[in-house]
mmCIF file of C-alpha atoms in Angstrom:
data_model
loop_
_atom_site.group_PDB
_atom_site.id
_atom_site.type_symbol
_atom_site.label_atom_id
_atom_site.label_comp_id
_atom_site.label_asym_id
_atom_site.label_seq_id
_atom_site.Cartn_x
_atom_site.Cartn_y
_atom_site.Cartn_z
ATOM 1 C CA MET A 470 -90.624 -164.582 -26.851
ATOM 2 C CA ILE A 471 -92.821 -166.605 -24.519
ATOM 3 C CA ASP A 472 -93.437 -170.221 -25.461
ATOM 4 C CA PRO A 473 -97.165 -170.488 -26.361
ATOM 5 C CA ARG A 474 -97.434 -173.752 -24.414
ATOM 6 C CA LYS A 475 -96.203 -172.071 -21.226
ATOM 7 C CA LYS A 476 -98.589 -169.169 -21.755
ATOM 8 C CA GLN A 477 -101.490 -171.584 -22.271
ATOM 9 C CA HIS A 478 -100.525 -173.565 -19.159
ATOM 10 C CA ARG A 479 -100.367 -170.350 -17.123
ATOM 11 C CA GLY A 480 -103.795 -169.367 -18.403
ATOM 12 C CA GLU A 481 -105.260 -172.750 -17.495
ATOM 13 C CA LYS A 482 -103.762 -172.508 -14.017
ATOM 14 C CA THR A 483 -105.240 -169.027 -13.549
ATOM 15 C CA ARG A 484 -108.645 -170.263 -14.728
ATOM 16 C CA GLU A 485 -108.592 -173.209 -12.322
ATOM 17 C CA GLU A 486 -107.543 -170.961 -9.447
ATOM 18 C CA ILE A 487 -110.336 -168.468 -10.119
ATOM 19 C CA LEU A 488 -112.925 -171.251 -10.399
ATOM 20 C CA LYS A 489 -111.778 -172.888 -7.168
ATOM 21 C CA ILE A 490 -111.938 -169.621 -5.233
ATOM 22 C CA SER A 491 -115.280 -168.722 -6.811
ATOM 23 C CA LEU A 492 -116.871 -172.002 -5.807
ATOM 24 C CA LYS A 493 -115.677 -171.501 -2.244
ATOM 25 C CA ILE A 494 -117.168 -168.006 -2.087
ATOM 26 C CA PHE A 495 -120.423 -169.172 -3.739
ATOM 27 C CA SER A 496 -120.815 -171.920 -1.158
ATOM 28 C CA GLU A 497 -120.259 -169.450 1.682
ATOM 29 C CA LYS A 498 -122.438 -166.561 0.480
ATOM 30 C CA GLY A 499 -124.669 -167.876 -2.273
ATOM 31 C CA TYR A 500 -124.220 -167.400 -6.007
ATOM 32 C CA ASP A 501 -126.401 -164.314 -6.287
ATOM 33 C CA LYS A 502 -124.543 -162.432 -3.547
ATOM 34 C CA VAL A 503 -121.030 -162.665 -5.033
ATOM 35 C CA THR A 504 -119.469 -160.063 -7.309
ATOM 36 C CA VAL A 505 -116.633 -160.341 -9.802
ATOM 37 C CA ASP A 506 -114.747 -157.734 -7.787
ATOM 38 C CA GLU A 507 -114.942 -159.954 -4.725
ATOM 39 C CA ILE A 508 -113.702 -162.980 -6.662
ATOM 40 C CA VAL A 509 -110.697 -161.216 -8.148
ATOM 41 C CA LYS A 510 -109.817 -159.698 -4.773
ATOM 42 C CA LYS A 511 -109.807 -163.121 -3.088
ATOM 43 C CA ALA A 512 -107.877 -164.592 -6.019
ATOM 44 C CA ALA A 513 -105.323 -161.764 -5.823
ATOM 45 C CA ARG A 514 -105.827 -161.078 -9.524
ATOM 46 C CA GLN A 515 -106.759 -158.057 -11.536
ATOM 47 C CA LYS A 516 -110.201 -157.846 -13.057
ATOM 48 C CA GLY A 517 -108.595 -158.151 -16.498
ATOM 49 C CA HIS A 518 -107.446 -161.679 -15.675
ATOM 50 C CA PHE A 519 -111.041 -162.672 -14.982
ATOM 51 C CA THR A 520 -112.332 -160.990 -18.125
ATOM 52 C CA ASN A 521 -109.628 -162.451 -20.369
ATOM 53 C CA THR A 522 -110.061 -165.912 -18.908
ATOM 54 C CA PHE A 523 -113.834 -166.130 -19.228
ATOM 55 C CA GLN A 524 -114.839 -163.684 -21.976
ATOM 56 C CA GLN A 525 -114.826 -166.005 -24.976
ATOM 57 C CA ASN A 526 -116.792 -168.941 -23.690
ATOM 58 C CA ARG A 527 -118.958 -167.140 -21.127
ATOM 59 C CA ILE A 528 -119.109 -170.274 -18.975
ATOM 60 C CA PHE A 529 -118.696 -168.514 -15.690
ATOM 61 C CA PHE A 530 -122.084 -166.854 -15.316
#
């Protein structure tokens, strides 16, 4: 079984990575011209990672 602390740390790292990449893309293209698909592609993640990371608090958009 996976240690919940390691799972939480991994999730926080994923969240930080997605936010960092998103901010870079937003600054290059503008917020309104960026899609979730583009973010997850640049982050080399699946769309489910994005959804799971940001679904509960809806802070991303």
